[in-house]
Every structure is written in structure tokens, then in C-alpha cells.
Coordinates of C-alpha atoms in Angstrom, one line a residue:
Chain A
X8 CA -11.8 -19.6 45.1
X9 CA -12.8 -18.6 41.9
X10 CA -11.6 -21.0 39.3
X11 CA -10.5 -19.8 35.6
X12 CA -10.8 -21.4 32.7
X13 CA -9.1 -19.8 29.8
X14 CA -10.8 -20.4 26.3
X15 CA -8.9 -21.5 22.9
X16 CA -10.5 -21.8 19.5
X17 CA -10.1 -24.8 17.2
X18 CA -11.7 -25.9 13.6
X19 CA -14.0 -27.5 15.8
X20 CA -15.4 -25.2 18.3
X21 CA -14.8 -20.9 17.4
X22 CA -17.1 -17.9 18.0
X23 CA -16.4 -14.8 16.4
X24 CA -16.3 -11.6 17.6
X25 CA -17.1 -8.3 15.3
X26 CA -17.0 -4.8 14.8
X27 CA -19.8 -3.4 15.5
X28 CA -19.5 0.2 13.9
X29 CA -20.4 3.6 15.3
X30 CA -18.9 5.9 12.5
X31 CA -16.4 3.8 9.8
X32 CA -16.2 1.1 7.6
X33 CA -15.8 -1.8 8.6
X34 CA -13.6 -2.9 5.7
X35 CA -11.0 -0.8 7.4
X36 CA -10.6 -3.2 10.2
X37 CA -10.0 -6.5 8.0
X38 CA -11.6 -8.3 10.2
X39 CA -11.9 -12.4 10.1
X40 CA -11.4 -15.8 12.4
X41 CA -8.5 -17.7 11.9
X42 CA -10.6 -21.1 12.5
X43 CA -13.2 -19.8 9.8
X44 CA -10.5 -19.3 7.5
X45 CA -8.9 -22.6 8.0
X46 CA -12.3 -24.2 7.9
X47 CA -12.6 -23.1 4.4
X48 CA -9.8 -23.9 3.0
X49 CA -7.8 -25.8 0.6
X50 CA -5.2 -28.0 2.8
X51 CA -2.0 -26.4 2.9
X52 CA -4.0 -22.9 0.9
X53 CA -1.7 -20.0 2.4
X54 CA -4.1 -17.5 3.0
X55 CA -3.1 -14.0 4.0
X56 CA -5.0 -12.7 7.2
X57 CA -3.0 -10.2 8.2
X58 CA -0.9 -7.4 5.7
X59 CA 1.3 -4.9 7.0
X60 CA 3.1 -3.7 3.9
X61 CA 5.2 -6.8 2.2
X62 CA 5.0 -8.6 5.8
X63 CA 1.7 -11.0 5.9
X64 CA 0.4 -13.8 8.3
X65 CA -0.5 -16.6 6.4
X66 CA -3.2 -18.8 7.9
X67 CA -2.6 -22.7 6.4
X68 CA -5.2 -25.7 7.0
X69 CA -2.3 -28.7 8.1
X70 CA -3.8 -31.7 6.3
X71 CA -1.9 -34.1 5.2
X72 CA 1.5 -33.7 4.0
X73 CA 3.0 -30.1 2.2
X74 CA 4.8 -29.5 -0.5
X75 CA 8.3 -28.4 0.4
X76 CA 9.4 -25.0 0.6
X77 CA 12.0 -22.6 1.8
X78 CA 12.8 -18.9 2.2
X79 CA 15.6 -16.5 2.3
X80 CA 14.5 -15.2 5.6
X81 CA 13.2 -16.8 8.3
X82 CA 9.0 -18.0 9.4
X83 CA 7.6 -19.1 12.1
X84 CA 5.2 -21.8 12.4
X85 CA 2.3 -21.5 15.4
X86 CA 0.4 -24.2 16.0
X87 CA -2.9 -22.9 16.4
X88 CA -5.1 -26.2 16.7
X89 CA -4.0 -29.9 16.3
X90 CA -0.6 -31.6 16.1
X91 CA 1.6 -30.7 13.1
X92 CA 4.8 -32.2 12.2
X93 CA 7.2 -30.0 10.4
X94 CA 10.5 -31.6 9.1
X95 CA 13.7 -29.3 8.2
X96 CA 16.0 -29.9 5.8
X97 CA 19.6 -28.3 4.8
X98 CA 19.2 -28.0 1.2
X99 CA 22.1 -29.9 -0.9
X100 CA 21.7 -26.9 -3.7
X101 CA 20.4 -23.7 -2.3
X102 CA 21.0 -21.8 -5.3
X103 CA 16.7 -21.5 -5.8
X104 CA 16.8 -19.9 -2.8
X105 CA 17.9 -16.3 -4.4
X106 CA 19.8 -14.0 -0.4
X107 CA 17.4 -11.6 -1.2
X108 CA 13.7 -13.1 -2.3
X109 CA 11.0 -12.1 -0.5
X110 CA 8.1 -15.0 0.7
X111 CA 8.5 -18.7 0.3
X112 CA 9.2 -20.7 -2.7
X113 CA 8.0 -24.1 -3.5
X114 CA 10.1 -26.5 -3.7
X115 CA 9.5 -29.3 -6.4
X116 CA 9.3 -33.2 -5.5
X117 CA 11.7 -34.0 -2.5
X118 CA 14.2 -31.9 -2.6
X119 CA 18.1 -33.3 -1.7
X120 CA 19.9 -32.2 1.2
X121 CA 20.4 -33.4 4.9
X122 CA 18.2 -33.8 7.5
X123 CA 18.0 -31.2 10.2
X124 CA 15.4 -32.6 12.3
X125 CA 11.8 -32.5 13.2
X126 CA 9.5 -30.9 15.6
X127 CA 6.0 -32.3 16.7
X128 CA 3.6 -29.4 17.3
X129 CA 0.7 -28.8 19.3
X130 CA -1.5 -25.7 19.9
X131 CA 0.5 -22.8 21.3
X132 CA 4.0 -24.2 20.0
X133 CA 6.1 -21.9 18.0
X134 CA 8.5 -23.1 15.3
X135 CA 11.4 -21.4 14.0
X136 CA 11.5 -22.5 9.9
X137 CA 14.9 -21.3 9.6
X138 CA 16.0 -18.7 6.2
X139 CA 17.4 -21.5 3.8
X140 CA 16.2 -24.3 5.2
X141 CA 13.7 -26.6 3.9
X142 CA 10.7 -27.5 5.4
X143 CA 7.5 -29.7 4.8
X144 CA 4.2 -29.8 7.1
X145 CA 2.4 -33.4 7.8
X146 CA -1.0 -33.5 9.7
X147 CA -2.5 -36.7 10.3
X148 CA -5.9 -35.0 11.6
X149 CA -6.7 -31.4 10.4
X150 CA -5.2 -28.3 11.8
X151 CA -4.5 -25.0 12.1
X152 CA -1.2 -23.2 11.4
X153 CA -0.1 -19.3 11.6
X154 CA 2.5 -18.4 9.3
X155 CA 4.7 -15.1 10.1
X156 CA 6.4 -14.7 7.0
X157 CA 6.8 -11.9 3.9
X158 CA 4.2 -12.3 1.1
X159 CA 5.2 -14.4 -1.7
X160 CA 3.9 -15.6 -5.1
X161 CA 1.6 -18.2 -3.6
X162 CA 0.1 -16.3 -1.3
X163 CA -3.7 -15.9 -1.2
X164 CA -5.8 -12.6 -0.6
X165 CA -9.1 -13.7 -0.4
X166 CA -9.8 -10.0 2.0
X167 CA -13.5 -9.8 0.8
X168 CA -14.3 -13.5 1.5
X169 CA -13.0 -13.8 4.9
X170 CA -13.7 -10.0 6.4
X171 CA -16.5 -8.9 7.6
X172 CA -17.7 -5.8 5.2
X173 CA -20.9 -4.7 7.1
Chain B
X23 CA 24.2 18.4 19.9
X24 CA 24.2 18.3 23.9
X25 CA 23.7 15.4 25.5
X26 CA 20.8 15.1 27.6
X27 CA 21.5 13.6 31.4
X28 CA 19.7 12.6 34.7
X29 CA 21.1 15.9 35.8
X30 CA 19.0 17.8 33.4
X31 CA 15.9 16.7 35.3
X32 CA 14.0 19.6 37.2
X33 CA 12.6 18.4 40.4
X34 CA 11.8 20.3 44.0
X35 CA 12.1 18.4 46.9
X36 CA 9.7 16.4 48.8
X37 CA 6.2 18.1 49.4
X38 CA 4.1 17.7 52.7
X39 CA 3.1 14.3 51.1
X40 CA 6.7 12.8 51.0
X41 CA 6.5 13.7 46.7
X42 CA 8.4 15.7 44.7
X43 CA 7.5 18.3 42.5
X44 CA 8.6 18.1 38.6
X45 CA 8.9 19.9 35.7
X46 CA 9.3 19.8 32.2
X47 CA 9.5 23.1 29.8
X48 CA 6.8 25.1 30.8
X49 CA 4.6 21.9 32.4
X50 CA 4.9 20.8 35.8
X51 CA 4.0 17.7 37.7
X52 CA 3.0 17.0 41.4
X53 CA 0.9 14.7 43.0
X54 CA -0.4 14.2 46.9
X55 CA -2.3 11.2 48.6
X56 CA -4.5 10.3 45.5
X57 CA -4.5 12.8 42.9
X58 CA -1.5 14.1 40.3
X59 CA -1.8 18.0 39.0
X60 CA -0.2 18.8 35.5
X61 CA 0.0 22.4 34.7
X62 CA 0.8 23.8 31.7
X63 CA 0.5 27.7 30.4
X64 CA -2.9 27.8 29.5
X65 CA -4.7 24.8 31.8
X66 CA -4.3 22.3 34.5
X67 CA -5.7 18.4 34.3
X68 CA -6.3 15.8 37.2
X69 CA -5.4 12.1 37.2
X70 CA -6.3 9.3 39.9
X71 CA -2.2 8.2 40.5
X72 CA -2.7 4.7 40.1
X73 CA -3.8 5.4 36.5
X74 CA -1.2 8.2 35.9
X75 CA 1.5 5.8 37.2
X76 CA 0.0 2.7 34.5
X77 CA 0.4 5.2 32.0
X78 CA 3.5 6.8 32.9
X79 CA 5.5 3.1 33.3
X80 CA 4.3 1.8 29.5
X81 CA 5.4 5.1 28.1
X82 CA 9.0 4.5 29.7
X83 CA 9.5 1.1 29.4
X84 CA 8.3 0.9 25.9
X85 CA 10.2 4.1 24.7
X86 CA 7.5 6.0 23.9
X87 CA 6.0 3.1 21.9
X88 CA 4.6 4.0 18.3
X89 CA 2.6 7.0 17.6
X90 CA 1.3 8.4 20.5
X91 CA 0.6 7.3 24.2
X92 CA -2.7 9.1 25.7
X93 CA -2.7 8.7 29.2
X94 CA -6.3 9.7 29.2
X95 CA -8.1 12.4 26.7
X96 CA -5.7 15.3 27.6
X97 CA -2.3 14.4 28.5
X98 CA 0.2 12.2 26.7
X99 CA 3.1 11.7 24.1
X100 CA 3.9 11.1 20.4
X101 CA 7.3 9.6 19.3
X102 CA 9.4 11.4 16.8
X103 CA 12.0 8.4 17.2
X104 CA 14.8 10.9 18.6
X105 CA 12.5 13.4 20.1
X106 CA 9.2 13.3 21.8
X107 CA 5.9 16.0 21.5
X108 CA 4.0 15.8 25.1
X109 CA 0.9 17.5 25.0
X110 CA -1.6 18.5 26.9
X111 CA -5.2 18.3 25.0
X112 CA -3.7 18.8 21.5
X113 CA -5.8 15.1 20.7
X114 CA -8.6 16.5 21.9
X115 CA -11.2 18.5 20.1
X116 CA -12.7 20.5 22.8
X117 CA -9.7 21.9 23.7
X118 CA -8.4 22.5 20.9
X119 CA -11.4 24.5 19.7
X120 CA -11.3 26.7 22.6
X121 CA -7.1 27.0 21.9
X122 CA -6.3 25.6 25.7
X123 CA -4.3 22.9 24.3
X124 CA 0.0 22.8 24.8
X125 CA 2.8 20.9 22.8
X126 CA 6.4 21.1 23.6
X127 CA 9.0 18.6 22.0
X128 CA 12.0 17.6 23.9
X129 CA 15.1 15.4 23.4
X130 CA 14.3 11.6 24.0
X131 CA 16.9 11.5 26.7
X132 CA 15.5 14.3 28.7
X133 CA 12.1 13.4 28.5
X134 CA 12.3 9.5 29.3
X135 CA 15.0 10.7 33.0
X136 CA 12.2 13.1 33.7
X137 CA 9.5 10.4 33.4
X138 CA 11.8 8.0 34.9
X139 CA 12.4 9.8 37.7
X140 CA 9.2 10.9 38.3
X141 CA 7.7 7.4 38.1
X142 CA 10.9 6.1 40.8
X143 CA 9.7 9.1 43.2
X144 CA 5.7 8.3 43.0
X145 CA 5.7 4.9 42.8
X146 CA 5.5 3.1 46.4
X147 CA 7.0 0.2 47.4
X148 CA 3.6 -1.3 47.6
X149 CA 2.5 -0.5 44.2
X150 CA 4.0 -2.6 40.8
X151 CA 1.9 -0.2 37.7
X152 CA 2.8 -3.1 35.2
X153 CA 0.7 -5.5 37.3
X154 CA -3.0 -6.2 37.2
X155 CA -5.1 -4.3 40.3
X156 CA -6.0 -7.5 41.5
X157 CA -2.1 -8.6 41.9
X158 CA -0.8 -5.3 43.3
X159 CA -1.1 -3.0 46.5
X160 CA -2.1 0.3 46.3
X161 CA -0.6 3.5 44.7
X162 CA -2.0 5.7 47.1
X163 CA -1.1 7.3 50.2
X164 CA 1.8 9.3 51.6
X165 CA 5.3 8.3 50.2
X166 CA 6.3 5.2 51.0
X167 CA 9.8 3.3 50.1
X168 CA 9.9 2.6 46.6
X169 CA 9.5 -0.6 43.9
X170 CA 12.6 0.2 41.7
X171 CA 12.3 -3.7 40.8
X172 CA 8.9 -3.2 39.1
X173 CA 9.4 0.1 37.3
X174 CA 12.9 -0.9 35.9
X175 CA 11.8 -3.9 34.6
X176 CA 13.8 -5.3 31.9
X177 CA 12.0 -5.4 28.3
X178 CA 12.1 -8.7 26.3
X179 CA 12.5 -8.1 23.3
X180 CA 13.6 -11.3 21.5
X181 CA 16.6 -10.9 18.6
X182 CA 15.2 -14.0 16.9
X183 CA 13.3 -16.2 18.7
X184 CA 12.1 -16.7 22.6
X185 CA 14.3 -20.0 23.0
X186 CA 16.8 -20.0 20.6
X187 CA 20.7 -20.0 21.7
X188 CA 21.5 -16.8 22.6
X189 CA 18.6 -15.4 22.7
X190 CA 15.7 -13.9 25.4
X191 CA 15.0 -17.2 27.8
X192 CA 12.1 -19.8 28.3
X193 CA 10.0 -18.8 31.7
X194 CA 9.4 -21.3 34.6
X195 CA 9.7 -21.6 38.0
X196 CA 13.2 -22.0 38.7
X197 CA 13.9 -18.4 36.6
X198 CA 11.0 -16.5 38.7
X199 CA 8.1 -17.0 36.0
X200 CA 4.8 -18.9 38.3
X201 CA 2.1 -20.0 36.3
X202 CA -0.8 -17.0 36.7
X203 CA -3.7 -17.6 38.6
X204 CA -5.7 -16.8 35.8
X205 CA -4.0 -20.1 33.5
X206 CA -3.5 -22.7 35.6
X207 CA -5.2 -24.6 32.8
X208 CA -3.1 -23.6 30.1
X209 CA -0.5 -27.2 28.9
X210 CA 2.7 -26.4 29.5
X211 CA 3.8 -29.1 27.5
X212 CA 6.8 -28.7 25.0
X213 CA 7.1 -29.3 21.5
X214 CA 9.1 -32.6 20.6
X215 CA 12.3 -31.4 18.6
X216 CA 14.6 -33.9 17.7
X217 CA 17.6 -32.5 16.0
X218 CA 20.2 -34.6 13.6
X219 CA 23.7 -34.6 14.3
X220 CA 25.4 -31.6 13.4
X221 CA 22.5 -29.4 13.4
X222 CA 22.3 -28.5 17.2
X223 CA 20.9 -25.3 17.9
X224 CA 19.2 -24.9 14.5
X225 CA 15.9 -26.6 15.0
X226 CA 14.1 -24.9 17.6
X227 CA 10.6 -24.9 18.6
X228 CA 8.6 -23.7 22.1
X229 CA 5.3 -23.3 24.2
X230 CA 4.0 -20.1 23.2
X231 CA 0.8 -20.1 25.1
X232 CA 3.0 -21.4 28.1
X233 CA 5.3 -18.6 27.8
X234 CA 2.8 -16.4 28.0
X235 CA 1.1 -17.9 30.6
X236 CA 3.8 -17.0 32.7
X237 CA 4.4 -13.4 32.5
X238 CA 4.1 -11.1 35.2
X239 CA 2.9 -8.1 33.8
X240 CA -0.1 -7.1 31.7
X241 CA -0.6 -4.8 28.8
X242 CA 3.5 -4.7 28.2
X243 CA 3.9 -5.8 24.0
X244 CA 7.3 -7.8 24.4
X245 CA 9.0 -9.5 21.3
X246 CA 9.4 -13.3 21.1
X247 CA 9.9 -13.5 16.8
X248 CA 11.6 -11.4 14.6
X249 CA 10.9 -11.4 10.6
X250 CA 13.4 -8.8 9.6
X251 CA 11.0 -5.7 10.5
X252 CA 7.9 -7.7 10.7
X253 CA 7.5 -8.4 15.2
X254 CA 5.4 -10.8 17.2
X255 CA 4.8 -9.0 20.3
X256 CA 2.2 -11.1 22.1
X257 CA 0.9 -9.6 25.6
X258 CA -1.1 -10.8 28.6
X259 CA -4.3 -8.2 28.9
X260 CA -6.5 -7.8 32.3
X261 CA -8.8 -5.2 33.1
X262 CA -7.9 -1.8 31.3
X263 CA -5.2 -0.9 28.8
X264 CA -3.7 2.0 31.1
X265 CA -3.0 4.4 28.1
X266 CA -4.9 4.8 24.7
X267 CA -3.1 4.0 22.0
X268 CA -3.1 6.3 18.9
X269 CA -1.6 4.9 16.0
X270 CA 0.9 6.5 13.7
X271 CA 1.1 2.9 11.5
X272 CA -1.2 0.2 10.9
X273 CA -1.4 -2.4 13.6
X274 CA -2.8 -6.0 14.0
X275 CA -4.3 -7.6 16.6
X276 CA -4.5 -11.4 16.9
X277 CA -6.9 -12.9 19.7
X278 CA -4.9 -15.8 21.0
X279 CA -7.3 -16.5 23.9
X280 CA -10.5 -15.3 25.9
X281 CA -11.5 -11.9 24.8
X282 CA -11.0 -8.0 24.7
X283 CA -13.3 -5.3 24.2
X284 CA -11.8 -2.6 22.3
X285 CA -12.8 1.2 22.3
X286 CA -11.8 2.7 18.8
X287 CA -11.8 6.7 18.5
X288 CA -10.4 8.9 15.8
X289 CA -6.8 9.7 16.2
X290 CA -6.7 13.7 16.7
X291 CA -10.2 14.3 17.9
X292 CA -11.6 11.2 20.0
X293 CA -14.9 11.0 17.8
X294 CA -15.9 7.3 18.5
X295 CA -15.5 5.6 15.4
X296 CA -16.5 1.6 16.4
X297 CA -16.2 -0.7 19.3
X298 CA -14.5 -4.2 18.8
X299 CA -15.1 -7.6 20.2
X300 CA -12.5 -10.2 19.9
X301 CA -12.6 -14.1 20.9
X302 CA -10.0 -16.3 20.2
X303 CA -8.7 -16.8 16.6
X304 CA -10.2 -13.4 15.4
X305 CA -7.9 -11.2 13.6
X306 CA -8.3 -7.2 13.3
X307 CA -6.5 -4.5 11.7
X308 CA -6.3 -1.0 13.8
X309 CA -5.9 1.4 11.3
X310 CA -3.2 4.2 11.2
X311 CA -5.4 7.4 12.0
X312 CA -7.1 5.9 14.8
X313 CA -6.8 5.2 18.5
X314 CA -8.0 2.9 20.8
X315 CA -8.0 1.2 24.3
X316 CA -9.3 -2.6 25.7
X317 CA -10.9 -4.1 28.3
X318 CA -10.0 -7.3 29.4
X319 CA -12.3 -9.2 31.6
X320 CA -10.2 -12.2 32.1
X321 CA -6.6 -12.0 31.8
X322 CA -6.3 -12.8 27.8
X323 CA -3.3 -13.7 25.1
X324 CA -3.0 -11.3 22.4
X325 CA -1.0 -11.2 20.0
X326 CA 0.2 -7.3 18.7
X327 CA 1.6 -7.8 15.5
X328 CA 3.7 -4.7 14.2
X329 CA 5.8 -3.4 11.1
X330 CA 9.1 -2.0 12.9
X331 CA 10.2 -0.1 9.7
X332 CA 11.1 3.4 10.5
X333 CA 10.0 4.5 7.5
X334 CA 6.0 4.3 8.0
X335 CA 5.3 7.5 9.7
X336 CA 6.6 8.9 7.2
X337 CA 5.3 7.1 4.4
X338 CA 1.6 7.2 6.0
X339 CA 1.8 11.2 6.7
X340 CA 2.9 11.8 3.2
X341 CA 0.3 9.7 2.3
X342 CA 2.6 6.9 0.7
X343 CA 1.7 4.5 2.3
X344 CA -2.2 4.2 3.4
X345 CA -4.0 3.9 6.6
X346 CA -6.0 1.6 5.6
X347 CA -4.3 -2.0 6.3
X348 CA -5.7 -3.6 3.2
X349 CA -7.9 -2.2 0.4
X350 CA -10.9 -4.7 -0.9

């Protein structure tokens, strides 16, 4: 009996793929590697890798521990390599958090409120980051998280860095 | 405005085959043993049934998706999001050079209880279109029974999140959902949540990759996370996507696992315009004047990653809005 093994990428171990063009530009595609991405960046960077109008998915290198931040709407988390913590909390004054802002918001120092709870995730987990709430990231090894969430002012666009463009 | 019923469908009764005969405006539908016929005023076209009957159940269950749903280089659909154009060669540029090619737009109504009753009549009760070939019987033969279970599946099409109260459920055993013989290695493993008093219900996390390593069906785009209009619709993909997708918005393709081949082709002609190979963690854009179709050696994760708006088509014909996904 044939047996399967089914292949993940991690900071450690990726191959990329390609576009290998017949007639078209290549820039069209936006194409890039999530682990590359990580690999290169700044922990907790949120780099866009994905645009579809205001909507963006935001590849961020879990090192360490975040900043705080919250949004209007809600994210999800999905661990993509590693284990990431991610704590939630029910901000005491949510007036930062305008109803109607698009994108995250940092969040200065440690911000008052309640604790929600906490969720310990692994490759393949998804996390709800709830509009309003809170949240912070800790990584005790490196990993790899992919944000779905609306582009906001610290989101990063580095298209021509990560794509391939030939 | 009438309203558009089952009753409205047009359909003969069985042929010598145990099939009946269907039509739509001025194109008709038939099939025997192996082969369906679709006539229209100025041509006819063959299909192998097994493919015609892939095609045919995405284009139901999905609504008639976004943009347009080739069932091969001739026949298919575009969605008008209230009405629907099927066509037979209008995409394609030979036909439309020698002015063979048919459009007619119906009501959604009418055109999804045609389809749907076409794909009830010819689909056996040994044949399940959303399934791989490898996990299914065949499509051929004369009439026999039916699989209403398969082609009525229900969509999931998460409000939320997969796993949060109220919303679409977790997969295991117990609810029907076996592990596919294609990831028995994938952890299935849950996230540890632990949730403070007073907060139950708010903190929610689950096993993507084990969800998915559950489903049943292939090449079906199903929703587990909602961002207002921004949708995670991650799919499980094995051999061939049974239609060819033609874009009417930009569209993004994550590789969550394995790998995909993907055939890209200009939108209204079908002039090759690149191939694309994706392993796990690549990311791609499929640009909104273009179509394309994948091959799936081993049966892969992907994550489809689409902009629900209703406004794009619009935008992106008026030229508002680009078809490029990102301009560097």
C-alpha cells in the first residue's frame, strides 16, 4: 500500500516554486514564499504578501514577545511554523480603537483591561484575534505567522523584494 | 419579475440509455453510456460525462462561483450575480473568429434547477463528481439509481470562524469526517486555549490543517474565516481542477502543503500566458483577465483567498479597479 507523506514548509526547510512565463509578466503574479519572507525579516515586521484591495495577508516572523495591538474588525492568526502563544485581552478603555478603523493599531506599553485568555499555537492552528480585543504574540523559538487582516499604517510592502520579477 | 421554478425546467423523458434529454433557450443537453452532446444554433460539442458531471456539480454548488466557470475550452458560464451568460465557445478564439460561438443569459433560478436537475438525472449512484477518481465509481454506463447525497452536498461556508459557537463545526469521526488516505500524517492535535472566567466562547482557536485533512471532497473552496468581505476558503486539490477558472477579480492562492501545477491562459481567448508551480508556503496572485486550471499530483491544501465585495466586477471592467493584484 502506497504510503503518503504530505510535505509542510518551515523557516528551516522550504523550496520555492515559480512562474515560469510563456507570454506575461511575471510581476503580475506577485509571487513569493511565506518561509523566505519570514526568514528575512524583522521579528514581529508585518509584511504584506497578499493585497486584494484594502484586505492584505500579513506574514509576521513570531520571535520573542509583540507589541500589543487591536483592531476594529476581527484577524486571524495561522500558525504556519513553530509554537506561538497569543494572549487576548478586553481592553479597560477601548476608545483607541475608533468602530470603523481599518488595520491594526499598536497599542503602547501594556495596555489595562482583563484577561481573556491564551491560546498556544502550532503549525496549522487558526486563531480568532477578536475585533476589540487585545492581543500580543510570544515565541520562545522563531516562527511563522499568517495574518488575515485589512492593511493598516504598519503594514509593510516590500512587493519588489519578496516577488519574483523575471 | 416572474419567479423562476423547478417547473420551468425543460426535460424529455428517459432516452434508450435510461437519460433524459434537457434544454435550455435554444441549447440542449443529452448524454448516453459515455459521452454528453450540447447543441446550440450554430454548433454541437462533446464531453467525456465524468468530466462534464465535475464541472457541472462545482458550477451548482458553488453558485456559479466568480467570473466564469469553463467546463473545457467551449462550454461554460459567467455570473452576473442575479443572472447567468452560458456560452458555448464565446472564450474561445477560434470560434469566435469563424462566428460559431452562442451566449444566452438566463435568470439564476432557472439556470441553477436546470443544471440541478440535469446533474440529479446523470449522475449514478455509483459516481460522487466532488470526489477524487481514485475514491469514486464510475460515471459511465446506462442509468443507474442515483447519488442525491453527493450532488446536494451542503456548502460550508463559515459566518465567522470554523469552531466558533454558532458557527460551521469541527470535523472528526464521530460527525462523518475520516482522516484521508492521503494525510494520515497530518497532527491532529488541537491548539491549547484556556479562556478566563467570563469570557467563554470568545477565545477560540482550531486545527486548520486537521480540518482540512478531513474533507471529503476535492477542488470545492469552502469558507472557514470571514474578514468582513476579505474570505479564507482553503480546499483539498487531487488530480485535475474539473473546470477552468476565469477570473472576473483578482484571486490568491496560498500553498498550504505538497504542490499544484497550474495552467494560466488569457481570459477571452485561451492564449497561454505562463505555467505555475507551487510548494508549500508560496504565495501567488491570479490576475483578473486571466484563467487557469491545476493539477494536483498528491492530494494538497490550498488556500483560495478571495475579495467577496460585489462591487469588483464592476470596478475591474470599468477599469477602477486594476487587474493587476499589486503594482511594483
Amino acid at each position: 500500500m502506497t504510503k503518503y507523506v504530505t510535505r509542510f514548509g518551515s523557516l528551516a526547510s522550504y523550496e520555492k516554486g515559480g512562474v515560469e512565463i510563456i507570454d506575461d509578466d511575471p510581476k503580475r503574479y506577485a509571487f513569493s514564499n511565506i518561509f523566505e519572507v519570514a526568514s528575512r525579516s524583522k521579528p514581529y515586521a508585518k509584511v504584506a504578501v497578499g493585497k486584494n484591495m484594502q484586505y492584505v495577508l500579513e506574514v509576521i516572523r513570531a520571535e520573542g514577545t509583540s507589541e500589543w495591538r487591536a483592531a476594529a474588525h476581527d484577524e486571524f492568526a495561522l500558525v504556519m511554523d513553530g509554537e506561538v502563544e497569543i494572549r487576548l485581552l478586553k481592553l479597560a478603555d477601548p476608545s483607541g480603537v475608533r468602530p470603523n478603523h481599518e488595520g491594526s493599531i499598536r497599542l503602547s506599553g501594556e495596555p489595562a483591561g482583563r484577561k481573556m485568555g491564551r491560546v498556544r499555537a502550532r503549525r496549522g492552528h487558526m486563531t480568532l484575534l477578536p475585533a476589540g480585543a487585545a492581543y500580543q504574540f510570544h515565541a520562545d523559538r522563531p516562527g511563522v505567522v499568517l495574518l488575515q487582516t485589512i492593511a493598516g499604517q504598519d503594514t509593510q510592502y516590500r512587493w519588489s523584494e519578496i516577488c519574483q520579477t523575471m | 419579475m416572474s419567479v423562476q421554478t423547478v417547473s420551468d425546467v425543460k426535460a424529455t423523458g428517459p432516452n434508450e440509455h435510461g437519460y433524459r434529454r434537457f434544454s435550455l433557450g435554444e441549447l440542449t443537453f443529452a448524454r448516453d453510456e459515455y459521452f454528453v452532446y450540447i447543441k446550440w444554433p450554430t454548433g454541437r460539442h462533446v464531453m467525456s460525462a465524468d468530466g462534464f458531471l465535475r464541472a457541472l456539480q462545482r458550477d451548482v454548488a458553488w453558485e456559479f462561483f466568480y467570473g466564469i466557470v469553463n467546463f473545457d475550452g467551449v462550454i461554460g458560464t459567467v455570473n452576473h450575480y442575479g443572472t447567468v451568460d452560458l456560452f458555448a465557445g464565446r472564450y474561445n478564439d477560434a470560434y469566435r473568429k469563424a462566428e460559431l460561438d452562442h451566449l444566452e443569459n438566463f435568470p439564476t433560478p432557472l439556470i441553477k434547477a436546470t443544471f440541478k436537475a440535469i446533474l440529479e438525472d446523470w449522475t449514478n449512484s455509483t459516481f460522487d463528481p466532488f470526489a477524487s477518481p481514485h475514491e469514486t465509481g464510475t460515471a459511465f454506463g446506462p442509468k443507474a439509481g442515483d447519488n442525491r447525497a453527493a450532488v446536494t452536498r451542503r456548502r460550508v461556508a463559515a459566518k465567522r470562524m470554523v469552531g466558533v459557537p454558532e458557527d460551521e463545526a469541527l470535523r472528526s469521526d464521530a460527525n462523518g469526517f475520516p482522516i484521508n488516505r492521503h494525510f494520515v500524517d497530518v497532527p491532529q492535535d488541537e491548539p491549547e486555549v484556556v479562556v478566563e472566567p467570563g469570557f467563554e466562547g470568545q477565545v477560540s482557536a482550531f486545527n486548520l490543517f486537521a480540518y482540512l485533512s478531513r474533507s471529503n471532497v476535492t477542488w470545492n473552496p469552502s469558507v472557514v474565516s470571514v474578514c468582513k468581505d476579505s474570505l479564507y476558503c482553503p480546499t483539498t486539490e487531487e488530480y485535475i481542477l474539473p473546470i477552468i477558472h476565469g477570473n472576473d477579480r483578482v484571486e490568491w492562492f496560498v500553498q498550504l502543503s505538497d504542490e499544484i501545477y497550474w495552467d494560466v491562459e488569457d481570459r477571452d481567448t485561451g492564449a497561454v500566458r505562463a505555467k505555475v508551480v507551487m510548494k508549500p508556503g508560496d504565495v501567488a496572485a491570479m490576475p483578473a483577465d486571466i484563467r487557469h486550471q491545476g493539477y494536483s499530483p498528491k492530494r494538497a491544501m490550498l488556500l483560495v483567498w478571495e475579495n467577496a465585495s460585489p462591487d469588483l466586477p464592476a470596478l475591474i471592467a470599468s477599469g477602477k479597479a486594476p487587474t493587476n493584484p499589486v503594482n511594483f
